[in-house]
PDB file of C-alpha atoms in Angstrom:
ATOM      1  CA  MET A 627      38.134 -41.382   8.091  1.00  0.00           C
ATOM      2  CA  THR A 628      36.983 -44.531   6.407  1.00  0.00           C
ATOM      3  CA  PRO A 629      40.344 -45.971   3.828  1.00  0.00           C
ATOM      4  CA  PHE A 630      39.110 -46.287  -0.047  1.00  0.00           C
ATOM      5  CA  ILE A 631      40.007 -49.257  -1.503  1.00  0.00           C
ATOM      6  CA  LEU A 632      39.222 -49.557  -5.047  1.00  0.00           C
ATOM      7  CA  LEU A 633      37.716 -52.739  -6.882  1.00  0.00           C
ATOM      8  CA  ILE A 634      36.065 -53.431 -10.141  1.00  0.00           C
ATOM      9  CA  LEU A 635      33.673 -56.087 -11.386  1.00  0.00           C
ATOM     10  CA  PRO A 636      33.800 -56.564 -14.945  1.00  0.00           C
ATOM     11  CA  SER A 637      31.148 -58.768 -14.722  1.00  0.00           C
ATOM     12  CA  PHE A 638      28.850 -56.045 -14.088  1.00  0.00           C
ATOM     13  CA  GLY A 639      30.925 -52.953 -15.304  1.00  0.00           C
ATOM     14  CA  PHE A 640      31.377 -51.510 -11.750  1.00  0.00           C
ATOM     15  CA  LEU A 641      33.186 -50.176  -9.437  1.00  0.00           C
ATOM     16  CA  TYR A 642      33.322 -49.574  -5.846  1.00  0.00           C
ATOM     17  CA  THR A 643      35.105 -49.070  -2.760  1.00  0.00           C
ATOM     18  CA  ALA A 644      35.663 -51.138   0.054  1.00  0.00           C
ATOM     19  CA  ALA A 645      32.644 -49.238   1.769  1.00  0.00           C
ATOM     20  CA  GLN A 646      30.434 -48.705  -1.136  1.00  0.00           C
ATOM     21  CA  GLU A 647      31.515 -44.441  -0.680  1.00  0.00           C
ATOM     22  CA  MET A 648      32.371 -44.315  -3.943  1.00  0.00           C
ATOM     23  CA  GLN A 649      30.870 -46.363  -7.212  1.00  0.00           C
ATOM     24  CA  VAL A 650      31.996 -46.098 -11.617  1.00  0.00           C
ATOM     25  CA  ARG A 651      30.401 -47.550 -14.044  1.00  0.00           C
ATOM     26  CA  PHE A 652      31.819 -47.682 -17.157  1.00  0.00           C
ATOM     27  CA  LEU A 653      29.172 -46.526 -19.259  1.00  0.00           C
ATOM     28  CA  SER A 654      30.919 -48.149 -22.635  1.00  0.00           C
ATOM     29  CA  CYS A 655      30.887 -51.793 -23.324  1.00  0.00           C
ATOM     30  CA  ASP A 656      34.206 -51.927 -23.860  1.00  0.00           C
ATOM     31  CA  ILE A 657      37.219 -50.133 -23.034  1.00  0.00           C
ATOM     32  CA  ARG A 658      39.096 -49.455 -26.627  1.00  0.00           C
ATOM     33  CA  ALA A 659      41.890 -48.040 -26.605  1.00  0.00           C
ATOM     34  CA  GLY A 660      42.342 -44.355 -29.189  1.00  0.00           C
ATOM     35  CA  PHE A 661      38.027 -44.123 -28.520  1.00  0.00           C
ATOM     36  CA  GLU A 662      36.853 -42.556 -26.101  1.00  0.00           C
ATOM     37  CA  ASN A 663      35.332 -44.242 -23.035  1.00  0.00           C
ATOM     38  CA  THR A 664      32.327 -42.532 -20.564  1.00  0.00           C
ATOM     39  CA  VAL A 665      32.650 -43.393 -17.019  1.00  0.00           C
ATOM     40  CA  GLU A 666      29.936 -42.038 -14.319  1.00  0.00           C
ATOM     41  CA  PHE A 667      30.940 -42.232 -10.863  1.00  0.00           C
ATOM     42  CA  SER A 668      29.172 -40.837  -7.593  1.00  0.00           C
ATOM     43  CA  LEU A 669      30.255 -40.352  -4.235  1.00  0.00           C
ATOM     44  CA  LYS A 670      28.279 -40.496  -0.684  1.00  0.00           C
ATOM     45  CA  ARG A 671      30.851 -39.022   1.417  1.00  0.00           C
ATOM     46  CA  ASN A 672      31.199 -34.909   1.056  1.00  0.00           C
ATOM     47  CA  PHE A 673      34.099 -34.398  -0.721  1.00  0.00           C
ATOM     48  CA  ASP A 674      36.199 -30.971  -2.285  1.00  0.00           C
ATOM     49  CA  SER A 675      36.784 -32.808  -5.469  1.00  0.00           C
ATOM     50  CA  VAL A 676      38.429 -35.468  -6.654  1.00  0.00           C
ATOM     51  CA  ASN A 677      41.438 -35.546  -9.260  1.00  0.00           C
ATOM     52  CA  LEU A 678      41.191 -38.686 -12.332  1.00  0.00           C
ATOM     53  CA  LYS A 679      44.303 -39.354 -14.225  1.00  0.00           C
ATOM     54  CA  ALA A 680      45.463 -42.308 -16.192  1.00  0.00           C
ATOM     55  CA  THR A 681      48.602 -43.671 -16.787  1.00  0.00           C
ATOM     56  CA  HIS A 682      48.622 -44.116 -20.297  1.00  0.00           C
ATOM     57  CA  GLY A 683      45.601 -41.578 -21.288  1.00  0.00           C
ATOM     58  CA  ILE A 684      44.040 -38.684 -21.468  1.00  0.00           C
ATOM     59  CA  VAL A 685      41.412 -37.692 -19.145  1.00  0.00           C
ATOM     60  CA  SER A 686      38.601 -34.883 -18.526  1.00  0.00           C
ATOM     61  CA  ARG A 687      35.617 -34.436 -16.127  1.00  0.00           C
ATOM     62  CA  GLU A 688      32.334 -32.990 -16.531  1.00  0.00           C
ATOM     63  CA  GLY A 689      30.745 -33.293 -13.097  1.00  0.00           C
ATOM     64  CA  ASN A 690      30.077 -37.185 -11.905  1.00  0.00           C
ATOM     65  CA  ILE A 691      30.942 -38.057 -16.135  1.00  0.00           C
ATOM     66  CA  ILE A 692      34.763 -38.484 -17.335  1.00  0.00           C
ATOM     67  CA  ARG A 693      35.621 -39.117 -20.440  1.00  0.00           C
ATOM     68  CA  PHE A 694      38.551 -41.199 -21.446  1.00  0.00           C
ATOM     69  CA  ILE A 695      40.985 -41.403 -23.858  1.00  0.00           C
ATOM     70  CA  PRO A 696      43.551 -44.887 -24.015  1.00  0.00           C
ATOM     71  CA  THR A 697      46.039 -44.161 -26.031  1.00  0.00           C
ATOM     72  CA  THR A 698      47.719 -47.432 -26.129  1.00  0.00           C
ATOM     73  CA  PHE A 699      45.859 -51.224 -24.718  1.00  0.00           C
ATOM     74  CA  GLY A 700      46.539 -53.944 -21.959  1.00  0.00           C
ATOM     75  CA  LYS A 701      46.417 -52.822 -18.244  1.00  0.00           C
ATOM     76  CA  GLU A 702      45.570 -49.219 -17.620  1.00  0.00           C
ATOM     77  CA  THR A 703      45.253 -46.974 -14.294  1.00  0.00           C
ATOM     78  CA  LEU A 704      43.142 -44.524 -13.207  1.00  0.00           C
ATOM     79  CA  ILE A 705      44.042 -42.733 -10.337  1.00  0.00           C
ATOM     80  CA  ALA A 706      42.208 -40.600  -7.932  1.00  0.00           C
ATOM     81  CA  LYS A 707      42.950 -37.914  -5.506  1.00  0.00           C
ATOM     82  CA  PHE A 708      40.516 -37.180  -3.377  1.00  0.00           C
ATOM     83  CA  TYR A 709      40.179 -33.902  -0.960  1.00  0.00           C
ATOM     84  CA  TYR A 710      38.114 -33.091   1.479  1.00  0.00           C
ATOM     85  CA  LYS A 711      37.985 -29.997   2.766  1.00  0.00           C
ATOM     86  CA  HIS A 712      41.449 -28.583   0.107  1.00  0.00           C
ATOM     87  CA  GLU A 713      43.546 -30.794   1.861  1.00  0.00           C
ATOM     88  CA  PHE A 714      44.516 -34.370  -0.002  1.00  0.00           C
ATOM     89  CA  VAL A 715      43.180 -37.217   2.340  1.00  0.00           C
ATOM     90  CA  HIS A 716      43.560 -40.282  -0.011  1.00  0.00           C
ATOM     91  CA  LEU A 717      45.017 -41.415  -3.210  1.00  0.00           C
ATOM     92  CA  ASP A 718      43.916 -44.649  -4.683  1.00  0.00           C
ATOM     93  CA  SER A 719      43.624 -46.635  -7.686  1.00  0.00           C
ATOM     94  CA  VAL A 720      41.985 -49.183 -10.029  1.00  0.00           C
ATOM     95  CA  THR A 721      43.608 -51.613 -13.416  1.00  0.00           C
ATOM     96  CA  PHE A 722      41.520 -52.447 -15.865  1.00  0.00           C
ATOM     97  CA  ASP A 723      41.879 -54.195 -18.981  1.00  0.00           C
ATOM     98  CA  VAL A 724      41.822 -51.563 -22.640  1.00  0.00           C
ATOM     99  CA  ILE A 725      40.528 -53.942 -25.913  1.00  0.00           C
ATOM    100  CA  ARG A 726      42.895 -53.101 -29.027  1.00  0.00           C
ATOM    101  CA  PRO A 727      40.662 -52.151 -31.978  1.00  0.00           C
ATOM    102  CA  GLU A 728      40.571 -53.801 -34.882  1.00  0.00           C
ATOM    103  CA  VAL A 729      40.669 -52.571 -38.504  1.00  0.00           C
ATOM    104  CA  PHE A 730      39.290 -55.331 -41.324  1.00  0.00           C
ATOM    105  CA  PRO A 731      37.526 -55.222 -44.601  1.00  0.00           C
ATOM    106  CA  SER A 732      34.221 -56.069 -45.569  1.00  0.00           C
ATOM    107  CA  ILE A 733      32.308 -57.068 -48.615  1.00  0.00           C
ATOM    108  CA  GLY A 734      29.139 -54.371 -48.597  1.00  0.00           C
ATOM    109  CA  SER A 735      27.930 -54.558 -44.635  1.00  0.00           C
ATOM    110  CA  ASP A 736      28.583 -58.207 -44.100  1.00  0.00           C
ATOM    111  CA  LEU A 737      30.950 -57.869 -41.172  1.00  0.00           C
ATOM    112  CA  LEU A 738      32.052 -61.429 -41.905  1.00  0.00           C
ATOM    113  CA  LYS A 739      36.000 -60.696 -42.540  1.00  0.00           C
ATOM    114  CA  ASP A 740      36.868 -64.153 -43.967  1.00  0.00           C
ATOM    115  CA  ARG A 741      33.569 -65.481 -46.084  1.00  0.00           C
ATOM    116  CA  LYS A 742      32.760 -67.145 -49.315  1.00  0.00           C
ATOM    117  CA  VAL A 743      31.286 -64.481 -51.599  1.00  0.00           C
ATOM    118  CA  SER A 744      29.796 -64.994 -54.823  1.00  0.00           C
ATOM    119  CA  LEU A 745      31.404 -63.624 -58.989  1.00  0.00           C
ATOM    120  CA  SER A 746      28.378 -61.263 -58.897  1.00  0.00           C
ATOM    121  CA  LYS A 747      28.303 -59.806 -55.325  1.00  0.00           C
ATOM    122  CA  PHE A 748      31.762 -59.078 -55.414  1.00  0.00           C
ATOM    123  CA  LYS A 749      31.403 -57.072 -58.855  1.00  0.00           C
ATOM    124  CA  ALA A 750      28.813 -55.206 -58.081  1.00  0.00           C
ATOM    125  CA  ILE A 751      29.627 -54.073 -54.443  1.00  0.00           C
ATOM    126  CA  GLY A 752      31.584 -51.527 -56.424  1.00  0.00           C
ATOM    127  CA  GLY A 753      34.559 -51.381 -53.794  1.00  0.00           C
ATOM    128  CA  ILE A 754      35.915 -52.968 -50.710  1.00  0.00           C
ATOM    129  CA  ILE A 755      34.352 -50.845 -47.349  1.00  0.00           C
ATOM    130  CA  PHE A 756      36.551 -51.228 -44.087  1.00  0.00           C
ATOM    131  CA  TYR A 757      35.941 -50.927 -40.964  1.00  0.00           C
ATOM    132  CA  ILE A 758      36.877 -50.752 -37.173  1.00  0.00           C
ATOM    133  CA  ARG A 759      35.411 -52.161 -34.217  1.00  0.00           C
ATOM    134  CA  VAL A 760      34.484 -50.117 -31.374  1.00  0.00           C
ATOM    135  CA  ASN A 761      33.395 -52.399 -29.228  1.00  0.00           C
ATOM    136  CA  ASP A 762      31.262 -55.812 -29.526  1.00  0.00           C
ATOM    137  CA  TYR A 763      28.702 -54.088 -31.129  1.00  0.00           C
ATOM    138  CA  HIS A 764      29.275 -51.502 -32.836  1.00  0.00           C
ATOM    139  CA  TRP A 765      31.882 -51.148 -36.061  1.00  0.00           C
ATOM    140  CA  GLU A 766      32.826 -47.967 -38.462  1.00  0.00           C
ATOM    141  CA  PRO A 767      33.939 -47.166 -41.449  1.00  0.00           C
ATOM    142  CA  ILE A 768      37.216 -46.000 -41.421  1.00  0.00           C
ATOM    143  CA  ARG A 769      39.056 -44.762 -44.245  1.00  0.00           C
ATOM    144  CA  ILE A 770      41.569 -46.232 -45.905  1.00  0.00           C
ATOM    145  CA  GLU A 771      45.375 -44.754 -47.405  1.00  0.00           C
ATOM    146  CA  SER A 772      46.612 -47.715 -49.275  1.00  0.00           C
ATOM    147  CA  TYR A 773      45.658 -51.461 -49.808  1.00  0.00           C
ATOM    148  CA  ARG A 774      47.062 -54.774 -51.238  1.00  0.00           C
ATOM    149  CA  PHE A 775      44.530 -56.574 -53.427  1.00  0.00           C
ATOM    150  CA  SER A 776      45.687 -60.218 -54.581  1.00  0.00           C
ATOM    151  CA  ILE A 777      43.744 -62.559 -56.566  1.00  0.00           C
ATOM    152  CA  ILE A 778      45.152 -66.917 -55.208  1.00  0.00           C
ATOM    153  CA  ARG A 779      44.460 -69.583 -57.413  1.00  0.00           C
ATOM    154  CA  GLN A 780      45.191 -72.604 -56.600  1.00  0.00           C
ATOM    155  CA  GLY A 781      47.671 -71.669 -54.464  1.00  0.00           C
ATOM    156  CA  ASN A 782      49.338 -69.089 -56.893  1.00  0.00           C
ATOM    157  CA  CYS A 783      49.193 -65.591 -57.097  1.00  0.00           C
ATOM    158  CA  ILE A 784      48.030 -64.574 -60.359  1.00  0.00           C
ATOM    159  CA  PHE A 785      47.452 -60.936 -59.354  1.00  0.00           C
ATOM    160  CA  SER A 786      48.749 -58.065 -56.973  1.00  0.00           C
ATOM    161  CA  LYS A 787      48.415 -54.655 -57.088  1.00  0.00           C
ATOM    162  CA  ILE A 788      48.648 -51.519 -54.296  1.00  0.00           C
ATOM    163  CA  GLU A 789      45.279 -49.928 -54.732  1.00  0.00           C
ATOM    164  CA  PHE A 790      44.983 -46.455 -53.140  1.00  0.00           C
ATOM    165  CA  SER A 791      41.147 -45.678 -52.981  1.00  0.00           C
ATOM    166  CA  ASN A 792      38.402 -48.353 -51.642  1.00  0.00           C
ATOM    167  CA  ARG A 793      36.535 -48.204 -55.184  1.00  0.00           C
ATOM    168  CA  TYR A 794      38.003 -50.879 -57.772  1.00  0.00           C
ATOM    169  CA  SER A 795      39.614 -49.527 -60.573  1.00  0.00           C
ATOM    170  CA  ASP A 796      39.637 -50.341 -64.330  1.00  0.00           C
ATOM    171  CA  GLU A 797      42.405 -52.716 -64.246  1.00  0.00           C
ATOM    172  CA  LEU A 798      40.618 -54.179 -60.695  1.00  0.00           C
ATOM    173  CA  VAL A 799      36.859 -54.532 -62.390  1.00  0.00           C
ATOM    174  CA  ALA A 800      38.974 -56.055 -65.627  1.00  0.00           C
ATOM    175  CA  LYS A 801      40.374 -58.437 -63.448  1.00  0.00           C
ATOM    176  CA  LEU A 802      37.777 -59.095 -61.578  1.00  0.00           C
ATOM    177  CA  ASN A 803      35.837 -60.494 -65.186  1.00  0.00           C
ATOM    178  CA  LEU A 804      38.134 -63.449 -65.500  1.00  0.00           C
ATOM    179  CA  LEU A 805      37.765 -64.434 -61.879  1.00  0.00           C
ATOM    180  CA  ASN A 806      37.085 -68.422 -61.262  1.00  0.00           C
ATOM    181  CA  VAL A 807      34.825 -70.007 -58.705  1.00  0.00           C
ATOM    182  CA  GLY A 808      37.357 -70.982 -55.938  1.00  0.00           C
ATOM    183  CA  ASP A 809      39.512 -68.405 -56.235  1.00  0.00           C
ATOM    184  CA  ILE A 810      41.188 -66.061 -53.115  1.00  0.00           C
ATOM    185  CA  ILE A 811      40.724 -62.444 -52.802  1.00  0.00           C
ATOM    186  CA  LEU A 812      43.481 -61.121 -50.438  1.00  0.00           C
ATOM    187  CA  ILE A 813      43.398 -58.330 -48.802  1.00  0.00           C
ATOM    188  CA  SER A 814      46.005 -56.819 -46.407  1.00  0.00           C
ATOM    189  CA  ASP A 815      48.461 -54.228 -46.419  1.00  0.00           C
ATOM    190  CA  ILE A 816      46.181 -52.275 -45.455  1.00  0.00           C
ATOM    191  CA  VAL A 817      47.007 -48.624 -44.458  1.00  0.00           C
ATOM    192  CA  ILE A 818      44.597 -46.039 -42.332  1.00  0.00           C
ATOM    193  CA  THR A 819      45.009 -42.369 -42.230  1.00  0.00           C
ATOM    194  CA  SER A 820      43.729 -42.424 -39.268  1.00  0.00           C
ATOM    195  CA  GLN A 821      45.816 -41.810 -35.500  1.00  0.00           C
ATOM    196  CA  LEU A 822      44.655 -44.935 -34.522  1.00  0.00           C
ATOM    197  CA  SER A 823      47.387 -46.591 -37.432  1.00  0.00           C
ATOM    198  CA  GLU A 824      49.512 -46.758 -34.237  1.00  0.00           C
ATOM    199  CA  ILE A 825      47.610 -48.174 -31.954  1.00  0.00           C
ATOM    200  CA  ALA A 826      44.285 -50.866 -34.653  1.00  0.00           C
ATOM    201  CA  ASN A 827      45.247 -54.474 -35.165  1.00  0.00           C
ATOM    202  CA  ILE A 828      44.621 -53.844 -38.737  1.00  0.00           C
ATOM    203  CA  LEU A 829      43.956 -57.838 -39.733  1.00  0.00           C
ATOM    204  CA  PRO A 830      43.150 -58.804 -43.689  1.00  0.00           C
ATOM    205  CA  GLY A 831      40.263 -60.203 -45.430  1.00  0.00           C
ATOM    206  CA  VAL A 832      40.731 -63.345 -47.210  1.00  0.00           C
ATOM    207  CA  PHE A 833      37.101 -63.710 -50.015  1.00  0.00           C
ATOM    208  CA  GLU A 834      36.543 -67.199 -52.066  1.00  0.00           C
ATOM    209  CA  ILE A 835      34.966 -66.777 -54.833  1.00  0.00           C
ATOM    210  CA  GLU A 836      32.174 -69.238 -55.303  1.00  0.00           C
TER     211      GLU A 836
END
């Protein structure tokens, strides 16, 4: 039987054997830790079964669809065992990159993380929205447990407080009324409630009042 050597071609999102007996297509734009990633594969040669597992992740299969949830980021290996007439005939694997998801704060629906914002808009929004990046084209809101809201004026921190809701507290509203053009709002020390907290890259937000 022809040996199967799995190769990945990231630019096209396809995985082939040397003899093109097996084709795998990643349906997700990026492979991200903590999220379900969908993989589709097809075989040109008859096998009784193909058993797949990951070194750091959860793999389930429904027909020719593999659902893969990596539990960490970095290098990941998907291992395939091929069976023919109920006998094991070949073992192969493919290694690919798993991207670390990002969490970041935003003002309104504008997803720029670091930018200038008018005081009127900052006050009108009524709170900080936190997002997690699923892939290069998709972001989702995420719940937070707490974050630090700080006001920096001319290089000095004039106010800093831990908040437990993305909505502005009465104290924050009072502080916003005292902001000046050029003040910096720093959103940091973000704690998320999601199970992704151990693997997500949680980024601070910096907003300059104009």
